[in-house]
Every structure is written in structure tokens, then in C-alpha cells.
């Protein structure tokens, strides 16, 4: 299953770019970026590299972080920015701004793995929603 998701840039709420309604790709060049190492398998790493290259950020300084909370803390300290799906807005701590990137969407893919004849009603309900 795949669908289009808006991508947003996480930046400190007191950063000058946080006042914009949307960011342009040129706003993001030369900003250090934080990457979540927890998702750093080969497929994901190449997809992330393609995304940052598409945004003109392939040469930006990078920080590799082990989890989203640490990534968010690094960003809130003003040391880096990160580009994430808009759904991550619900997970961020205070002090962060989630600014859409003008014209930049990506395809999100979801995989559901379950036992074929799982009798649990919650599993059946979730599968019906998909």
C-alpha cells in the first residue's frame, strides 16, 4: 500500500525559518541535517540520500542519531534540521516547528504483517480499515 505524504522540515521554533508558512528547497541548503540511524538499513539509507539530493542537501553536514527523540532534541538545540513525514508532527517535543517544504511530497509505503487466520477482533478491524 502506498500514498503521497507531505514532507516537513523540523527546525527549532525560534529559528528565523520557523516563521515561514512554507520552506523553499533553497532555504535548506547548507543547514546541518540530523538522520535517524535506527532506520539506516541499505534500502532506507539510499531512499533518504535520494530525498536529500532531490532537495539540494546532499552536501550538507550530517549528524546520525539513534532514535527520533534524540533527533528531535538535536534539532531543538539548533544544531541541525531534519526532513520527516508530516505525520511526525504529533511526536515532536515542544520547541520545534514543522514547516512544509513547498512542492515536496514523497510516497509512503506501509507493510502489514499478520497471521493469516488471526482471531483477534482488533486485527480484523484494522485490516478492514486498510
N, CA and C atoms as an extended XYZ file, in Angstrom:
390
Properties=species:S:1:pos:R:3:atomname:S:1:resname:S:1:resid:I:1 pbc="F F F"
N         0.852       -1.161        0.000 N   UNK     1
C         0.000        0.000        0.000 CA  UNK     1
C         0.904        1.232        0.000 C   UNK     1
N         0.629        2.201       -0.864 N   UNK     2
C         1.423        3.425       -0.881 CA  UNK     2
C         0.513        4.625       -1.105 C   UNK     2
N         0.964        5.769       -0.624 N   UNK     3
C         0.215        7.001       -0.773 CA  UNK     3
C         1.180        8.172       -0.638 C   UNK     3
N         0.764        9.360       -1.105 N   UNK     4
C         1.602       10.548       -1.058 CA  UNK     4
C         1.509       11.214        0.303 C   UNK     4
N         2.662       11.611        0.866 N   UNK     5
C         2.715       12.314        2.144 CA  UNK     5
C         3.470       13.622        1.963 C   UNK     5
N         2.989       14.654        2.575 N   UNK     6
C         3.709       15.932        2.616 CA  UNK     6
C         4.928       15.745        3.510 C   UNK     6
N         6.048       16.290        3.110 N   UNK     7
C         7.253       16.266        3.931 CA  UNK     7
C         7.405       17.622        4.595 C   UNK     7
N         7.831       17.618        5.849 N   UNK     8
C         8.038       18.843        6.590 CA  UNK     8
C         9.468       18.869        7.109 C   UNK     8
N         9.964       20.059        7.324 N   UNK     9
C        11.289       20.237        7.899 CA  UNK     9
C        11.102       20.554        9.378 C   UNK     9
N        11.809       19.819       10.213 N   UNK    10
C        11.780       20.108       11.653 CA  UNK    10
C        12.909       21.092       11.925 C   UNK    10
N        12.560       22.215       12.508 N   UNK    11
C        13.557       23.215       12.883 CA  UNK    11
C        13.188       23.773       14.249 C   UNK    11
N        14.142       24.376       14.957 N   UNK    12
C        13.805       24.985       16.247 CA  UNK    12
C        12.743       26.066       16.058 C   UNK    12
N        11.831       26.153       16.987 N   UNK    13
C        10.734       27.119       16.880 CA  UNK    13
C        11.233       28.557       16.860 C   UNK    13
N        12.423       28.816       17.407 N   UNK    14
C        12.941       30.186       17.425 CA  UNK    14
C        13.876       30.481       16.247 C   UNK    14
N        14.010       29.556       15.319 N   UNK    15
C        14.835       29.759       14.125 CA  UNK    15
C        14.100       30.720       13.182 C   UNK    15
N        14.812       31.602       12.481 N   UNK    16
C        14.139       32.545       11.563 CA  UNK    16
C        13.265       31.854       10.511 C   UNK    16
N        13.656       30.657       10.040 N   UNK    17
C        12.843       29.955        9.038 CA  UNK    17
C        11.521       29.438        9.613 C   UNK    17
N        11.427       29.322       10.929 N   UNK    18
C        10.199       28.816       11.549 CA  UNK    18
C         9.030       29.771       11.374 C   UNK    18
N         9.321       31.011       11.004 N   UNK    19
C         8.260       31.997       10.813 CA  UNK    19
C         7.588       31.877        9.452 C   UNK    19
N         8.181       31.112        8.546 N   UNK    20
C         7.627       30.951        7.202 CA  UNK    20
C         6.492       29.929        7.210 C   UNK    20
N         5.533       30.106        6.293 N   UNK    21
C         4.461       29.128        6.153 CA  UNK    21
C         4.934       27.900        5.402 C   UNK    21
N         5.842       28.098        4.462 N   UNK    22
C         6.442       27.010        3.683 CA  UNK    22
C         7.903       27.336        3.454 C   UNK    22
N         8.698       26.274        3.337 N   UNK    23
C        10.109       26.455        3.018 CA  UNK    23
C        10.348       26.123        1.564 C   UNK    23
N        11.239       26.840        0.962 N   UNK    24
C        11.688       26.527       -0.380 CA  UNK    24
C        12.933       25.658       -0.242 C   UNK    24
N        13.194       24.831       -1.235 N   UNK    25
C        14.372       23.962       -1.186 CA  UNK    25
C        15.654       24.762       -0.991 C   UNK    25
N        15.730       25.939       -1.577 N   UNK    26
C        16.942       26.754       -1.446 CA  UNK    26
C        17.149       27.220       -0.002 C   UNK    26
N        16.080       27.264        0.810 N   UNK    27
C        16.207       27.622        2.226 CA  UNK    27
C        16.988       26.564        3.003 C   UNK    27
N        17.020       25.341        2.471 N   UNK    28
C        17.574       24.212        3.215 CA  UNK    28
C        19.039       23.924        2.919 C   UNK    28
N        19.583       24.527        1.872 N   UNK    29
C        20.979       24.242        1.545 CA  UNK    29
C        21.884       24.783        2.640 C   UNK    29
N        22.906       24.031        2.945 N   UNK    30
C        23.923       24.359        3.944 CA  UNK    30
C        23.462       24.250        5.393 C   UNK    30
N        22.227       23.808        5.651 N   UNK    31
C        21.805       23.568        7.026 CA  UNK    31
C        22.228       22.158        7.423 C   UNK    31
N        22.880       21.983        8.575 N   UNK    32
C        23.215       20.621        9.013 CA  UNK    32
C        21.934       19.806        9.172 C   UNK    32
N        21.979       18.528        8.821 N   UNK    33
C        20.795       17.678        8.911 CA  UNK    33
C        21.020       16.539        9.887 C   UNK    33
N        19.963       16.142       10.575 N   UNK    34
C        20.004       15.015       11.508 CA  UNK    34
C        19.292       13.840       10.861 C   UNK    34
N        19.920       12.682       10.885 N   UNK    35
C        19.364       11.465       10.292 CA  UNK    35
C        19.198       10.412       11.372 C   UNK    35
N        18.118        9.666       11.304 N   UNK    36
C        17.841        8.621       12.287 CA  UNK    36
C        18.554        7.335       11.883 C   UNK    36
N        19.599        6.957       12.615 N   UNK    37
C        20.368        5.772       12.307 CA  UNK    37
C        19.533        4.493       12.507 C   UNK    37
N        18.495        4.539       13.329 N   UNK    38
C        17.673        3.358       13.585 CA  UNK    38
C        17.041        2.829       12.305 C   UNK    38
N        16.839        3.691       11.321 N   UNK    39
C        16.242        3.268       10.053 CA  UNK    39
C        17.304        3.153        8.969 C   UNK    39
N        18.560        3.009        9.362 N   UNK    40
C        19.653        3.079        8.419 CA  UNK    40
C        19.989        1.723        7.802 C   UNK    40
N        18.989        1.020        7.298 N   UNK    41
C        19.310       -0.171        6.506 CA  UNK    41
C        19.576        0.294        5.082 C   UNK    41
N        20.105       -0.558        4.241 N   UNK    42
C        20.560       -0.122        2.924 CA  UNK    42
C        19.447        0.510        2.084 C   UNK    42
N        18.278       -0.100        2.071 N   UNK    43
C        17.186        0.444        1.254 CA  UNK    43
C        16.772        1.818        1.760 C   UNK    43
N        16.560        1.932        3.062 N   UNK    44
C        16.143        3.205        3.628 CA  UNK    44
C        17.221        4.258        3.462 C   UNK    44
N        18.476        3.879        3.679 N   UNK    45
C        19.578        4.838        3.554 CA  UNK    45
C        19.641        5.414        2.152 C   UNK    45
N        19.465        4.583        1.134 N   UNK    46
C        19.527        5.092       -0.236 CA  UNK    46
C        18.312        5.969       -0.549 C   UNK    46
N        17.152        5.624       -0.010 N   UNK    47
C        15.969        6.462       -0.222 CA  UNK    47
C        16.142        7.826        0.432 C   UNK    47
N        16.703        7.829        1.642 N   UNK    48
C        16.921        9.091        2.346 CA  UNK    48
C        17.940        9.932        1.598 C   UNK    48
N        19.011        9.307        1.110 N   UNK    49
C        20.016       10.036        0.343 CA  UNK    49
C        19.396       10.645       -0.912 C   UNK    49
N        18.554        9.889       -1.603 N   UNK    50
C        17.885       10.412       -2.794 CA  UNK    50
C        17.004       11.612       -2.441 C   UNK    50
N        16.307       11.520       -1.301 N   UNK    51
C        15.434       12.609       -0.884 CA  UNK    51
C        16.250       13.875       -0.627 C   UNK    51
N        17.343       13.753        0.122 N   UNK    52
C        18.156       14.937        0.418 CA  UNK    52
C        18.852       15.468       -0.838 C   UNK    52
N        19.233       14.591       -1.746 N   UNK    53
C        19.819       15.030       -3.011 CA  UNK    53
C        18.783       15.808       -3.812 C   UNK    53
N        17.549       15.304       -3.848 N   UNK    54
C        16.458       15.974       -4.554 CA  UNK    54
C        16.207       17.373       -3.979 C   UNK    54
N        16.414       17.523       -2.673 N   UNK    55
C        16.209       18.815       -2.024 CA  UNK    55
C        17.424       19.735       -2.149 C   UNK    55
N        18.505       19.242       -2.774 N   UNK    56
C        19.718       20.041       -2.895 CA  UNK    56
C        20.559       20.026       -1.633 C   UNK    56
N        20.382       19.010       -0.783 N   UNK    57
C        21.053       18.950        0.514 CA  UNK    57
C        22.073       17.814        0.598 C   UNK    57
N        22.481       17.276       -0.539 N   UNK    58
C        23.390       16.120       -0.493 CA  UNK    58
C        24.755       16.463        0.093 C   UNK    58
N        25.162       17.715        0.033 N   UNK    59
C        26.462       18.105        0.568 CA  UNK    59
C        26.410       18.662        1.980 C   UNK    59
N        25.227       18.709        2.577 N   UNK    60
C        25.100       19.274        3.913 CA  UNK    60
C        25.792       18.394        4.959 C   UNK    60
N        26.302       19.038        6.012 N   UNK    61
C        26.867       18.310        7.142 CA  UNK    61
C        25.772       17.423        7.737 C   UNK    61
N        26.150       16.230        8.243 N   UNK    62
C        25.152       15.283        8.759 CA  UNK    62
C        25.489       14.808       10.162 C   UNK    62
N        24.451       14.640       10.948 N   UNK    63
C        24.554       14.018       12.269 CA  UNK    63
C        23.699       12.763       12.228 C   UNK    63
N        24.247       11.635       12.659 N   UNK    64
C        23.483       10.392       12.713 CA  UNK    64
C        23.060       10.146       14.149 C   UNK    64
N        21.756        9.958       14.338 N   UNK    65
C        21.153        9.836       15.653 CA  UNK    65
C        20.487        8.471       15.756 C   UNK    65
N        20.407        7.924       16.969 N   UNK    66
C        19.892        6.561       17.147 CA  UNK    66
C        18.380        6.440       17.255 C   UNK    66
N        17.665        7.507       17.543 N   UNK    67
C        16.208        7.404       17.648 CA  UNK    67
C        15.579        8.773       17.394 C   UNK    67
N        14.267        8.771       17.191 N   UNK    68
C        13.585       10.019       16.843 CA  UNK    68
C        13.661       11.041       17.971 C   UNK    68
N        13.544       10.610       19.224 N   UNK    69
C        13.574       11.565       20.337 CA  UNK    69
C        14.918       12.294       20.372 C   UNK    69
N        16.009       11.558       20.203 N   UNK    70
C        17.337       12.186       20.181 CA  UNK    70
C        17.469       13.125       18.988 C   UNK    70
N        16.915       12.712       17.848 N   UNK    71
C        16.922       13.559       16.660 CA  UNK    71
C        16.193       14.866       16.964 C   UNK    71
N        15.018       14.762       17.586 N   UNK    72
C        14.225       15.946       17.908 CA  UNK    72
C        14.965       16.849       18.897 C   UNK    72
N        15.673       16.264       19.847 N   UNK    73
C        16.421       17.062       20.817 CA  UNK    73
C        17.592       17.790       20.144 C   UNK    73
N        18.264       17.124       19.211 N   UNK    74
C        19.362       17.758       18.477 CA  UNK    74
C        18.836       18.934       17.660 C   UNK    74
N        17.692       18.735       17.016 N   UNK    75
C        17.083       19.806       16.227 CA  UNK    75
C        16.655       20.956       17.137 C   UNK    75
N        16.017       20.643       18.263 N   UNK    76
C        15.546       21.713       19.150 CA  UNK    76
C        16.697       22.505       19.745 C   UNK    76
N        17.885       21.907       19.824 N   UNK    77
C        19.051       22.634       20.328 CA  UNK    77
C        19.631       23.585       19.280 C   UNK    77
N        19.141       23.492       18.035 N   UNK    78
C        19.587       24.389       16.986 CA  UNK    78
C        20.799       23.900       16.214 C   UNK    78
N        21.214       22.648       16.425 N   UNK    79
C        22.397       22.132       15.747 CA  UNK    79
C        22.122       21.567       14.365 C   UNK    79
N        20.853       21.246       14.070 N   UNK    80
C        20.529       20.619       12.785 CA  UNK    80
C        19.050       20.775       12.499 C   UNK    80
N        18.670       20.398       11.279 N   UNK    81
C        17.271       20.284       10.878 CA  UNK    81
C        17.072       18.858       10.383 C   UNK    81
N        15.841       18.459       10.178 N   UNK    82
C        15.570       17.139        9.617 CA  UNK    82
C        14.301       17.216        8.790 C   UNK    82
N        14.185       16.334        7.809 N   UNK    83
C        13.001       16.285        6.951 CA  UNK    83
C        12.283       14.984        7.257 C   UNK    83
N        11.007       15.093        7.607 N   UNK    84
C        10.225       13.935        8.028 CA  UNK    84
C         8.824       14.012        7.421 C   UNK    84
N         8.079       12.894        7.430 N   UNK    85
C         6.675       12.951        7.001 CA  UNK    85
C         5.874       13.854        7.941 C   UNK    85
N         4.834       14.478        7.426 N   UNK    86
C         4.032       15.382        8.251 CA  UNK    86
C         3.368       14.689        9.434 C   UNK    86
N         3.207       13.383        9.372 N   UNK    87
C         2.589       12.651       10.481 CA  UNK    87
C         3.438       12.696       11.744 C   UNK    87
N         4.715       13.025       11.629 N   UNK    88
C         5.607       13.092       12.780 CA  UNK    88
C         5.336       14.314       13.646 C   UNK    88
N         4.516       15.234       13.172 N   UNK    89
C         4.221       16.439       13.948 CA  UNK    89
C         3.628       16.113       15.303 C   UNK    89
N         2.949       15.004       15.412 N   UNK    90
C         2.322       14.623       16.668 CA  UNK    90
C         3.329       14.080       17.676 C   UNK    90
N         4.537       13.768       17.238 N   UNK    91
C         5.518       13.125       18.100 CA  UNK    91
C         6.556       14.084       18.671 C   UNK    91
N         6.658       15.264       18.115 N   UNK    92
C         7.745       16.152       18.494 CA  UNK    92
C         7.542       16.802       19.851 C   UNK    92
N         8.636       17.037       20.587 N   UNK    93
C         8.539       17.779       21.845 CA  UNK    93
C         8.321       19.263       21.576 C   UNK    93
N         8.060       20.027       22.618 N   UNK    94
C         7.884       21.470       22.466 CA  UNK    94
C         9.185       22.085       21.985 C   UNK    94
N         9.072       23.234       21.363 N   UNK    95
C        10.257       23.945       20.906 CA  UNK    95
C        10.631       23.652       19.467 C   UNK    95
N         9.806       22.857       18.772 N   UNK    96
C        10.082       22.531       17.374 CA  UNK    96
C         9.008       23.119       16.483 C   UNK    96
N         9.406       23.468       15.275 N   UNK    97
C         8.453       23.909       14.254 CA  UNK    97
C         8.516       22.896       13.119 C   UNK    97
N         7.369       22.532       12.586 N   UNK    98
C         7.256       21.584       11.470 CA  UNK    98
C         6.744       22.378       10.271 C   UNK    98
N         7.643       22.755        9.386 N   UNK    99
C         7.313       23.643        8.274 CA  UNK    99
C         7.268       22.844        6.973 C   UNK    99
N         6.152       22.894        6.240 N   UNK   100
C         6.067       22.182        4.958 CA  UNK   100
C         7.114       22.682        3.967 C   UNK   100
N         7.576       21.787        3.124 N   UNK   101
C         8.513       22.126        2.068 CA  UNK   101
C         7.716       22.261        0.782 C   UNK   101
N         7.751       23.428        0.209 N   UNK   102
C         6.924       23.748       -0.956 CA  UNK   102
C         7.133       22.737       -2.084 C   UNK   102
N         6.042       22.122       -2.511 N   UNK   103
C         6.075       21.219       -3.658 CA  UNK   103
C         6.782       19.898       -3.426 C   UNK   103
N         7.051       19.554       -2.178 N   UNK   104
C         7.781       18.314       -1.943 CA  UNK   104
C         6.913       17.314       -1.187 C   UNK   104
N         6.557       16.250       -1.887 N   UNK   105
C         5.812       15.133       -1.316 CA  UNK   105
C         6.624       13.880       -1.603 C   UNK   105
N         6.388       12.859       -0.855 N   UNK   106
C         7.043       11.586       -1.149 CA  UNK   106
C         6.031       10.474       -0.985 C   UNK   106
N         6.340        9.362       -1.582 N   UNK   107
C         5.449        8.219       -1.471 CA  UNK   107
C         5.776        7.466       -0.201 C   UNK   107
N         4.766        7.268        0.616 N   UNK   108
C         4.926        6.482        1.837 CA  UNK   108
C         4.401        5.081        1.572 C   UNK   108
N         5.123        4.121        2.047 N   UNK   109
C         4.701        2.732        1.864 CA  UNK   109
C         4.471        2.098        3.224 C   UNK   109
N         3.435        1.306        3.306 N   UNK   110
C         3.119        0.624        4.548 CA  UNK   110
C         3.015       -0.864        4.282 C   UNK   110
N         3.623       -1.639        5.147 N   UNK   111
C         3.519       -3.085        5.040 CA  UNK   111
C         2.893       -3.601        6.329 C   UNK   111
N         1.916       -4.460        6.193 N   UNK   112
C         1.264       -5.055        7.343 CA  UNK   112
C         1.550       -6.547        7.315 C   UNK   112
N         2.089       -7.052        8.410 N   UNK   113
C         2.368       -8.483        8.533 CA  UNK   113
C         1.496       -9.014        9.667 C   UNK   113
N         0.773      -10.074        9.399 N   UNK   114
C        -0.113      -10.652       10.405 CA  UNK   114
C        -0.321      -12.129       10.104 C   UNK   114
N        -0.754      -12.856       11.116 N   UNK   115
C        -1.088      -14.267       10.910 CA  UNK   115
C        -2.360      -14.331       10.085 C   UNK   115
N        -2.348      -15.194        9.090 N   UNK   116
C        -3.446      -15.229        8.125 CA  UNK   116
C        -4.815      -15.447        8.772 C   UNK   116
N        -4.908      -16.298        9.749 N   UNK   117
C        -6.205      -16.594       10.389 CA  UNK   117
C        -6.217      -16.116       11.836 C   UNK   117
N        -5.699      -14.941       12.073 N   UNK   118
C        -5.648      -14.388       13.424 CA  UNK   118
C        -7.064      -14.083       13.901 C   UNK   118
N        -7.490      -14.670       15.037 N   UNK   119
C        -8.870      -14.488       15.508 CA  UNK   119
C        -9.094      -13.208       16.323 C   UNK   119
N        -8.067      -12.438       16.605 N   UNK   120
C        -8.206      -11.254       17.455 CA  UNK   120
C        -9.039      -10.199       16.723 C   UNK   120
N       -10.136       -9.747       17.340 N   UNK   121
C       -11.019       -8.777       16.680 CA  UNK   121
C       -10.316       -7.485       16.274 C   UNK   121
N        -9.375       -7.010       17.079 N   UNK   122
C        -8.677       -5.760       16.749 CA  UNK   122
C        -7.905       -5.893       15.436 C   UNK   122
N        -7.291       -7.046       15.199 N   UNK   123
C        -6.541       -7.275       13.964 CA  UNK   123
C        -7.494       -7.260       12.776 C   UNK   123
N        -8.621       -7.926       12.912 N   UNK   124
C        -9.614       -7.942       11.826 CA  UNK   124
C       -10.123       -6.532       11.541 C   UNK   124
N       -10.347       -5.729       12.582 N   UNK   125
C       -10.838       -4.382       12.405 CA  UNK   125
C        -9.808       -3.520       11.668 C   UNK   125
N        -8.551       -3.610       12.061 N   UNK   126
C        -7.503       -2.836       11.406 CA  UNK   126
C        -7.393       -3.220        9.928 C   UNK   126
N        -7.456       -4.519        9.642 N   UNK   127
C        -7.353       -4.969        8.257 CA  UNK   127
C        -8.544       -4.499        7.418 C   UNK   127
N        -9.720       -4.402        8.024 N   UNK   128
C       -10.887       -3.899        7.295 CA  UNK   128
C       -10.692       -2.423        6.933 C   UNK   128
N       -10.032       -1.677        7.811 N   UNK   129
C        -9.801       -0.253        7.555 CA  UNK   129
C        -8.836       -0.064        6.389 C   UNK   129
N        -7.902       -0.989        6.210 N   UNK   130
C        -6.931       -0.878        5.118 CA  UNK   130
C        -7.599       -1.231        3.813 C   UNK   130
